[in-house]
CSV table of C-alpha atoms and ligand atoms in Angstrom, one decimal:
chain,number,residue,atom,x,y,z
V,1,MET,CA,116.2,86.1,79.9
V,2,ARG,CA,113.1,84.3,78.7
V,3,ILE,CA,112.1,81.2,80.6
V,4,LEU,CA,109.5,78.5,79.6
V,5,ALA,CA,108.5,76.7,82.7
V,6,ILE,CA,106.6,73.4,83.0
V,7,GLU,CA,104.9,72.0,86.2
V,8,THR,CA,103.2,68.6,86.5
V,9,SER,CA,104.1,67.3,90.0
V,10,CYS,CA,100.4,66.5,91.1
V,11,ASP,CA,97.2,67.4,89.6
V,12,GLU,CA,97.7,70.7,87.9
V,13,THR,CA,99.1,70.8,84.5
V,14,ALA,CA,100.9,74.2,84.1
V,15,VAL,CA,103.1,76.0,81.7
V,16,ALA,CA,104.4,79.6,82.0
V,17,LEU,CA,106.6,82.1,80.2
V,18,LEU,CA,108.5,84.7,82.1
V,19,SER,CA,111.1,87.2,81.2
V,20,GLY,CA,113.6,88.7,83.5
V,21,GLU,CA,116.2,91.3,83.7
V,22,GLY,CA,118.2,91.4,86.9
V,23,ASP,CA,115.6,91.6,89.7
V,24,VAL,CA,112.8,92.8,87.4
V,25,LEU,CA,110.5,90.0,86.3
V,26,ARG,CA,107.5,90.0,83.9
V,27,LEU,CA,105.2,87.1,83.9
V,28,GLU,CA,104.1,86.9,80.2
V,29,LYS,CA,101.9,83.7,80.4
V,30,SER,CA,100.6,81.4,83.1
V,31,ILE,CA,98.3,78.6,82.1
V,32,ILE,CA,96.9,76.2,84.7
V,33,ARG,CA,94.6,73.3,83.9
V,34,SER,CA,93.3,71.7,87.2
V,35,GLN,CA,92.3,68.0,87.1
V,36,ILE,CA,90.2,68.5,90.2
V,37,ASP,CA,86.9,67.3,88.5
V,38,LEU,CA,88.7,64.1,87.2
V,39,HIS,CA,90.1,63.0,90.6
V,40,GLU,CA,87.0,64.1,92.7
V,41,THR,CA,85.1,60.9,91.8
V,42,TYR,CA,88.1,58.8,93.3
V,43,GLY,CA,88.2,61.0,96.4
V,44,GLY,CA,92.0,61.7,95.8
V,45,VAL,CA,94.8,62.1,93.1
V,46,VAL,CA,95.3,58.9,91.3
V,47,PRO,CA,99.0,59.1,90.0
V,48,GLU,CA,98.5,57.2,86.6
V,49,VAL,CA,95.3,59.1,85.9
V,50,ALA,CA,97.0,62.4,86.7
V,51,ALA,CA,100.0,61.4,84.4
V,52,ARG,CA,97.6,60.5,81.5
V,53,GLU,CA,95.9,63.8,81.8
V,54,HIS,CA,99.2,65.7,81.9
V,55,LEU,CA,100.2,64.0,78.7
V,56,GLN,CA,96.8,64.9,76.9
V,57,LEU,CA,97.1,68.5,78.1
V,58,MET,CA,100.8,69.2,77.5
V,59,MET,CA,101.0,69.8,73.9
V,60,PRO,CA,97.9,72.0,73.7
V,61,LEU,CA,99.2,74.1,76.7
V,62,LEU,CA,102.6,74.5,75.3
V,63,HIS,CA,101.0,75.5,71.9
V,64,GLN,CA,98.9,78.1,73.8
V,65,ALA,CA,101.8,79.5,75.7
V,66,LEU,CA,104.2,79.7,72.7
V,67,ALA,CA,101.8,80.6,70.0
V,68,ASP,CA,102.3,84.0,68.3
V,69,GLY,CA,99.4,84.5,66.0
V,70,ASP,CA,99.1,81.2,64.1
V,71,ALA,CA,102.7,80.2,64.4
V,72,THR,CA,104.2,78.5,67.3
V,73,THR,CA,107.8,79.5,68.3
V,74,LYS,CA,110.4,77.0,67.6
V,75,GLY,CA,112.2,78.0,70.7
V,76,GLU,CA,114.3,80.8,69.1
V,77,ASP,CA,113.1,83.4,71.7
V,78,ILE,CA,113.4,81.1,74.8
V,79,ASP,CA,116.7,81.3,76.8
V,80,ALA,CA,116.1,78.4,79.2
V,81,ILE,CA,113.6,75.8,80.1
V,82,ALA,CA,112.7,75.1,83.8
V,83,VAL,CA,110.7,72.1,85.0
V,84,THR,CA,109.7,70.8,88.3
V,85,ALA,CA,111.8,67.8,88.9
V,86,GLY,CA,110.3,66.8,92.3
V,87,PRO,CA,109.0,66.3,94.9
V,88,GLY,CA,105.6,64.9,93.6
V,89,LEU,CA,104.0,61.9,92.1
V,90,ALA,CA,106.4,60.0,90.0
V,91,PRO,CA,104.3,59.3,86.9
V,92,ALA,CA,103.0,62.8,87.0
V,93,LEU,CA,106.5,64.5,87.3
V,94,ARG,CA,107.8,62.3,84.5
V,95,VAL,CA,105.5,63.9,81.9
V,96,GLY,CA,106.7,67.5,82.6
V,97,VAL,CA,110.4,66.3,83.0
V,98,GLU,CA,110.6,64.3,79.8
V,99,THR,CA,108.7,67.1,77.9
V,100,ALA,CA,111.3,69.6,79.1
V,101,LYS,CA,114.2,67.3,78.3
V,102,ALA,CA,112.9,66.9,74.7
V,103,LEU,CA,112.4,70.6,74.2
V,104,ALA,CA,115.8,71.4,75.7
V,105,TRP,CA,117.5,68.9,73.5
V,106,ALA,CA,115.6,69.7,70.2
V,107,TRP,CA,116.0,73.4,70.7
V,108,GLN,CA,119.6,73.2,72.2
V,109,LYS,CA,118.6,75.4,75.2
V,110,PRO,CA,119.8,75.1,78.8
V,111,LEU,CA,117.5,72.9,81.2
V,112,VAL,CA,117.1,74.0,84.8
V,113,PRO,CA,115.5,71.4,87.2
V,114,VAL,CA,113.4,73.1,90.0
V,115,CYS,CA,112.3,71.8,93.3
V,116,HIS,CA,108.7,72.3,93.7
V,117,LEU,CA,108.9,73.7,97.2
V,118,GLU,CA,111.6,76.2,96.2
V,119,GLY,CA,109.0,77.2,93.5
V,120,HIS,CA,106.4,77.7,96.2
V,121,ILE,CA,108.7,80.1,98.0
V,122,TYR,CA,109.3,82.0,94.7
V,123,ALA,CA,105.7,82.6,94.3
V,124,SER,CA,106.2,85.6,96.3
V,125,TRP,CA,108.7,87.0,93.7
V,126,LEU,CA,105.6,87.5,91.4
V,127,ALA,CA,104.6,90.7,93.1
V,128,SER,CA,105.9,94.2,92.6
V,129,GLU,CA,107.7,94.3,96.0
V,130,VAL,CA,109.7,91.1,96.8
V,131,PRO,CA,111.2,89.6,100.1
V,132,GLN,CA,114.6,90.7,101.4
V,133,PHE,CA,117.1,88.1,102.8
V,134,PRO,CA,117.4,86.4,105.2
V,135,ALA,CA,113.9,85.3,104.7
V,136,LEU,CA,112.0,82.7,106.8
V,137,ALA,CA,109.6,80.6,104.7
V,138,LEU,CA,106.8,78.6,106.1
V,139,ILE,CA,105.9,76.1,103.6
V,140,VAL,CA,102.5,74.4,103.9
V,141,SER,CA,101.3,72.2,101.1
V,142,GLY,CA,99.6,68.9,100.6
V,143,GLY,CA,102.8,67.0,101.1
V,144,HIS,CA,105.0,69.3,103.1
V,145,THR,CA,105.1,71.4,106.2
V,146,GLU,CA,108.3,72.9,106.9
V,147,LEU,CA,110.1,76.1,108.2
V,148,VAL,CA,113.1,77.0,105.9
V,149,LEU,CA,115.6,79.9,106.2
V,150,MET,CA,116.5,81.3,102.9
V,151,LYS,CA,119.7,83.2,103.1
V,152,ASP,CA,120.1,84.1,99.4
V,153,HIS,CA,118.8,83.0,96.1
V,154,GLY,CA,119.0,79.2,96.1
V,155,THR,CA,120.5,78.9,99.6
V,156,PHE,CA,118.2,77.2,102.1
V,157,GLU,CA,118.5,75.8,105.6
V,158,ARG,CA,115.8,73.7,107.0
V,159,LEU,CA,114.9,74.7,110.6
V,160,GLY,CA,112.2,71.8,111.1
V,161,GLU,CA,109.4,69.9,109.3
V,162,THR,CA,106.5,67.6,110.1
V,163,LEU,CA,107.2,64.3,111.6
V,164,ASP,CA,104.0,62.8,110.2
V,165,ASP,CA,101.2,64.5,108.2
V,166,ALA,CA,101.6,67.6,106.3
V,167,ALA,CA,99.0,70.5,107.2
V,168,GLY,CA,97.4,70.2,103.8
V,169,GLU,CA,97.2,66.5,104.2
V,170,ALA,CA,95.5,66.8,107.6
V,171,PHE,CA,92.9,69.3,105.9
V,172,ASP,CA,92.3,66.8,103.1
V,173,LYS,CA,91.7,63.8,105.5
V,174,VAL,CA,89.4,65.8,107.9
V,175,ALA,CA,87.4,66.8,104.9
V,176,LYS,CA,87.1,63.2,103.9
V,177,MET,CA,85.9,62.4,107.5
V,178,LEU,CA,83.3,65.1,107.2
V,179,GLY,CA,82.1,63.8,104.0
V,180,LEU,CA,83.3,67.1,102.2
V,181,GLY,CA,85.2,65.3,99.2
V,182,TYR,CA,88.3,66.4,97.5
V,183,PRO,CA,90.3,68.7,97.6
V,184,GLY,CA,89.6,69.0,101.2
V,185,GLY,CA,91.4,72.2,102.2
V,186,PRO,CA,89.2,74.8,100.7
V,187,LYS,CA,86.1,73.0,101.7
V,188,VAL,CA,87.1,72.7,105.4
V,189,ALA,CA,88.0,76.3,105.2
V,190,GLN,CA,84.6,77.3,103.9
V,191,LEU,CA,82.8,75.1,106.4
V,192,ALA,CA,84.9,76.6,109.3
V,193,GLU,CA,83.5,80.1,108.4
V,194,THR,CA,80.2,79.3,110.2
V,195,GLY,CA,81.7,77.3,113.0
V,196,ASN,CA,82.9,77.9,116.5
V,197,VAL,CA,86.6,77.8,116.9
V,198,LYS,CA,86.2,77.1,120.6
V,199,ALA,CA,83.6,74.3,120.2
V,200,PHE,CA,86.3,71.4,120.5
V,201,ASP,CA,89.6,71.7,122.2
V,202,PHE,CA,91.7,69.7,119.7
V,203,PRO,CA,95.5,69.0,120.5
V,204,ARG,CA,98.2,71.4,119.3
V,205,ALA,CA,101.2,69.0,119.2
V,206,MET,CA,104.7,69.9,120.0
V,207,LEU,CA,103.6,73.5,120.8
V,208,ASP,CA,105.9,74.0,123.7
V,209,ARG,CA,108.8,72.0,122.4
V,210,ASP,CA,111.9,74.0,121.6
V,211,THR,CA,112.2,72.7,118.1
V,212,PHE,CA,110.7,73.7,114.8
V,213,GLU,CA,109.2,70.2,114.1
V,214,PHE,CA,105.5,69.8,113.5
V,215,SER,CA,102.9,66.9,114.0
V,216,PHE,CA,99.4,66.9,112.8
V,217,ALA,CA,98.5,63.2,112.9
V,218,GLY,CA,97.2,63.7,116.5
V,219,VAL,CA,94.7,66.5,115.7
V,220,LYS,CA,93.5,64.5,112.7
V,221,THR,CA,92.9,61.4,115.0
V,222,ALA,CA,91.3,63.7,117.6
V,223,VAL,CA,88.9,64.8,114.9
V,224,LEU,CA,88.1,61.1,114.0
V,225,TYR,CA,87.4,60.1,117.6
V,226,THR,CA,85.1,63.2,118.1
V,227,LEU,CA,83.1,62.3,115.1
V,228,ARG,CA,82.8,58.7,116.4
V,229,LYS,CA,81.7,59.9,119.7
V,230,HIS,CA,79.1,62.2,118.4
V,231,GLU,CA,77.8,60.0,115.5
V,232,ASP,CA,74.2,61.1,116.2
V,233,ARG,CA,75.1,64.7,115.4
V,234,LEU,CA,76.7,64.0,112.0
V,235,ALA,CA,73.6,65.2,110.2
V,236,ASP,CA,73.8,68.5,112.0
V,237,PRO,CA,75.5,71.1,109.8
V,238,GLN,CA,76.5,73.3,112.9
V,239,PHE,CA,78.2,70.3,114.4
V,240,LYS,CA,80.3,69.8,111.3
V,241,ALA,CA,81.0,73.5,111.0
V,242,ASP,CA,82.2,73.5,114.7
V,243,ILE,CA,84.4,70.6,114.0
V,244,ALA,CA,85.9,72.3,110.9
V,245,ALA,CA,86.4,75.6,112.7
V,246,SER,CA,88.1,74.0,115.7
V,247,PHE,CA,90.3,71.9,113.6
V,248,GLN,CA,91.4,74.8,111.6
V,249,GLU,CA,92.0,76.8,114.7
V,250,ALA,CA,94.3,74.2,116.1
V,251,VAL,CA,96.4,73.9,112.9
V,252,VAL,CA,96.6,77.7,112.4
V,253,ASP,CA,97.5,78.1,116.1
V,254,VAL,CA,100.5,75.6,115.8
V,255,LEU,CA,101.7,77.1,112.4
V,256,THR,CA,101.6,80.7,113.6
V,257,HIS,CA,103.2,79.8,117.1
V,258,LYS,CA,106.1,78.0,115.5
V,259,THR,CA,106.7,80.7,112.9
V,260,LEU,CA,106.9,83.3,115.6
V,261,LYS,CA,109.4,81.2,117.5
V,262,ALA,CA,111.5,80.9,114.4
V,263,ILE,CA,111.2,84.7,113.9
V,264,HIS,CA,112.5,85.2,117.5
V,265,LYS,CA,115.4,82.8,116.8
V,266,VAL,CA,116.7,83.6,113.4
V,267,LYS,CA,115.7,87.3,113.1
V,268,PRO,CA,114.5,87.3,109.5
V,269,ALA,CA,114.3,90.4,107.5
V,270,THR,CA,111.0,89.1,105.9
V,271,VAL,CA,108.7,86.1,106.3
V,272,ILE,CA,107.1,84.2,103.3
V,273,LEU,CA,104.1,82.0,103.4
V,274,ALA,CA,104.2,79.4,100.7
V,275,GLY,CA,102.3,76.5,99.5
V,276,GLY,CA,98.7,75.5,98.7
V,277,VAL,CA,97.6,76.1,102.4
V,278,ALA,CA,98.7,79.5,101.9
V,279,ALA,CA,95.3,79.9,100.5
V,280,ASN,CA,93.8,79.5,103.7
V,281,LEU,CA,92.4,83.0,104.8
V,282,ALA,CA,92.5,82.2,108.6
V,283,LEU,CA,96.1,81.4,108.4
V,284,ARG,CA,97.0,84.3,106.2
V,285,SER,CA,95.4,86.8,108.6
V,286,ARG,CA,96.7,85.3,111.8
V,287,LEU,CA,100.2,85.1,110.5
V,288,GLN,CA,99.9,88.6,109.2
V,289,ALA,CA,98.9,89.8,112.7
V,290,VAL,CA,101.7,88.0,114.3
V,291,CYS,CA,104.3,89.5,111.9
V,292,GLN,CA,102.8,92.9,112.2
V,293,ALA,CA,103.0,92.6,116.1
V,294,VAL,CA,106.9,91.9,115.8
V,295,GLY,CA,107.5,94.3,112.9
V,296,VAL,CA,108.5,91.8,110.2
V,297,ARG,CA,107.0,92.0,106.8
V,298,LEU,CA,105.0,89.1,105.6
V,299,PHE,CA,104.9,88.1,101.9
V,300,VAL,CA,101.8,85.9,100.9
V,301,PRO,CA,101.5,84.9,97.3
V,302,GLU,CA,98.3,86.0,95.4
V,303,LEU,CA,95.8,83.1,95.6
V,304,VAL,CA,96.4,82.1,92.0
V,305,HIS,CA,100.0,81.6,92.8
V,306,ALA,CA,99.6,79.9,96.1
V,307,MET,CA,98.3,76.8,94.6
V,308,ASP,CA,100.4,74.8,92.1
V,309,ASN,CA,101.4,76.8,89.0
V,310,ALA,CA,104.2,77.1,86.6
V,311,ALA,CA,104.8,80.9,87.1
V,312,MET,CA,106.5,80.0,90.5
V,313,ILE,CA,108.7,77.4,88.8
V,314,ALA,CA,109.6,80.0,86.1
V,315,VAL,CA,110.8,82.4,88.8
V,316,ALA,CA,112.9,79.8,90.7
V,317,GLY,CA,114.2,78.6,87.4
V,318,TYR,CA,115.1,82.1,86.4
V,319,PHE,CA,117.2,82.8,89.4
V,320,ARG,CA,119.0,79.3,89.2
V,321,ALA,CA,119.6,80.0,85.4
V,322,LEU,CA,121.3,83.4,86.3
V,323,LYS,CA,123.7,81.2,88.4
V,324,GLY,CA,124.1,78.7,85.6
V,325,ASP,CA,122.5,75.8,87.5
V,326,PHE,CA,121.9,73.7,84.4
V,327,VAL,CA,121.6,70.0,83.7
V,328,ASP,CA,122.3,67.8,80.9
V,329,PRO,CA,118.9,66.8,79.3
V,330,ILE,CA,120.1,63.3,78.7
V,331,SER,CA,120.5,62.6,82.3
V,332,LEU,CA,117.8,64.4,84.2
V,333,GLN,CA,115.4,62.1,86.1
V,334,ALA,CA,112.2,63.0,87.9
V,335,ASP,CA,112.9,62.8,91.6
V,336,PRO,CA,109.7,62.2,93.5
V,337,ASN,CA,111.6,62.8,96.8
V,338,MET,CA,113.6,65.7,95.9
V,339,ASP,CA,114.3,68.0,98.8
V,340,ILE,CA,114.9,71.8,99.1
V,341,VAL,CA,118.1,71.3,101.1
D,1,LIG,O1,100.8,73.3,97.0
D,1,LIG,P1,99.6,72.5,96.7
D,1,LIG,O2,98.6,73.2,95.7
D,1,LIG,O3,99.9,71.1,96.1
D,1,LIG,C1,101.2,70.5,96.8
D,1,LIG,O4,102.3,70.9,96.4
D,1,LIG,O5,100.7,69.6,97.7
D,1,LIG,O6,98.8,72.3,98.1
D,1,LIG,C2,97.6,71.5,98.0
D,1,LIG,C3,97.1,71.5,99.4
D,1,LIG,C4,95.9,70.5,99.6
D,1,LIG,O7,96.2,69.8,100.7
D,1,LIG,C5,94.8,71.4,99.9
D,1,LIG,O8,93.8,70.8,100.5
D,1,LIG,C6,95.5,72.5,100.5
D,1,LIG,O9,96.7,72.8,99.9
D,1,LIG,N1,94.6,73.8,100.4
D,1,LIG,C7,94.0,74.4,101.5
D,1,LIG,C8,93.3,75.5,101.1
D,1,LIG,N2,93.5,75.6,99.7
D,1,LIG,C9,94.3,74.5,99.4
D,1,LIG,N3,94.2,74.1,102.9
D,1,LIG,C10,93.3,74.9,103.7
D,1,LIG,N4,92.8,76.0,103.3
D,1,LIG,C11,92.6,76.3,102.1
D,1,LIG,N5,92.0,77.3,101.7
D,2,LIG,ZN1,102.5,72.6,95.5
């Protein structure tokens, strides 16, 4: 089966082509155009600006993905079209969804709506070895932080999620406070490399509670108060690096601690780290150490597949297509609040 996938949920326009036979997948093309430069001037993603850019990039990217020599396929060799239907920014999502609908209708091909979070989990299927079920997934992105138990393809149970900010969101906000700009996560992570993780004792919310819920609003506010208290040190690069390192340490502590708790409770065969924050090296290595200590294999996507991309949407779409999870192209609507369960 050959899948064409489209992803436009936030500020990456992405198109991918993937072939699959049983459990054997082959990623043929994965094209990602980031809009970072465009949104940097606004200090964050502006939904309407993102949508306009998706519109401009969509046809050239499709042409690039589907071109065979000079000719573009008319869809004869595509078996299904997968698209991110949500969650995400409504105007941005609509571009991908309406494009996928039009192609499915014109080519008369089945259409598979994919949840963006499910896509992030499936990024771990883009490697030669893949997770076993039941798999425990820690999803950490700009909009979501949750622990999900994946019992089989397409079968999810949420164990807990953040009650306020997502981990990525906290990284982005702290970056703003430190004057690092957008997108914040990678910049905070980079600055943290030269900082002391013990310089500030930031709160680790809900650590001892017997639930799998998270809260990152407290640590973000604690950073703000610390910056206000030490206004005179703001020009000191070491001070900022110490803040970044101590903040990152608090977030990584909570994420790994809760994941370990979930491992003890649900005893998964494998653990999956998913979402943009999976690009964080401190989180990757700490979670790796924790999983190794308890003898559970951790799957972490390659960096290029950790951030938003269409390859992961193609994989999720492929496994849904195998089960015939198709929708009528006339009725599909983008769903900004779409959930994995
Ligand atoms: O999954 P993603 O690309 O988009 C969403 O679905 O939200 O995740 C983006 C988030 C942003 O908040 C970004 O700051 C964060 O992932 N991020 C990181 C790192 N790279 C990206 N956070 C911490 N450390 C990183 N290295
Ligand atoms: Zn994402």
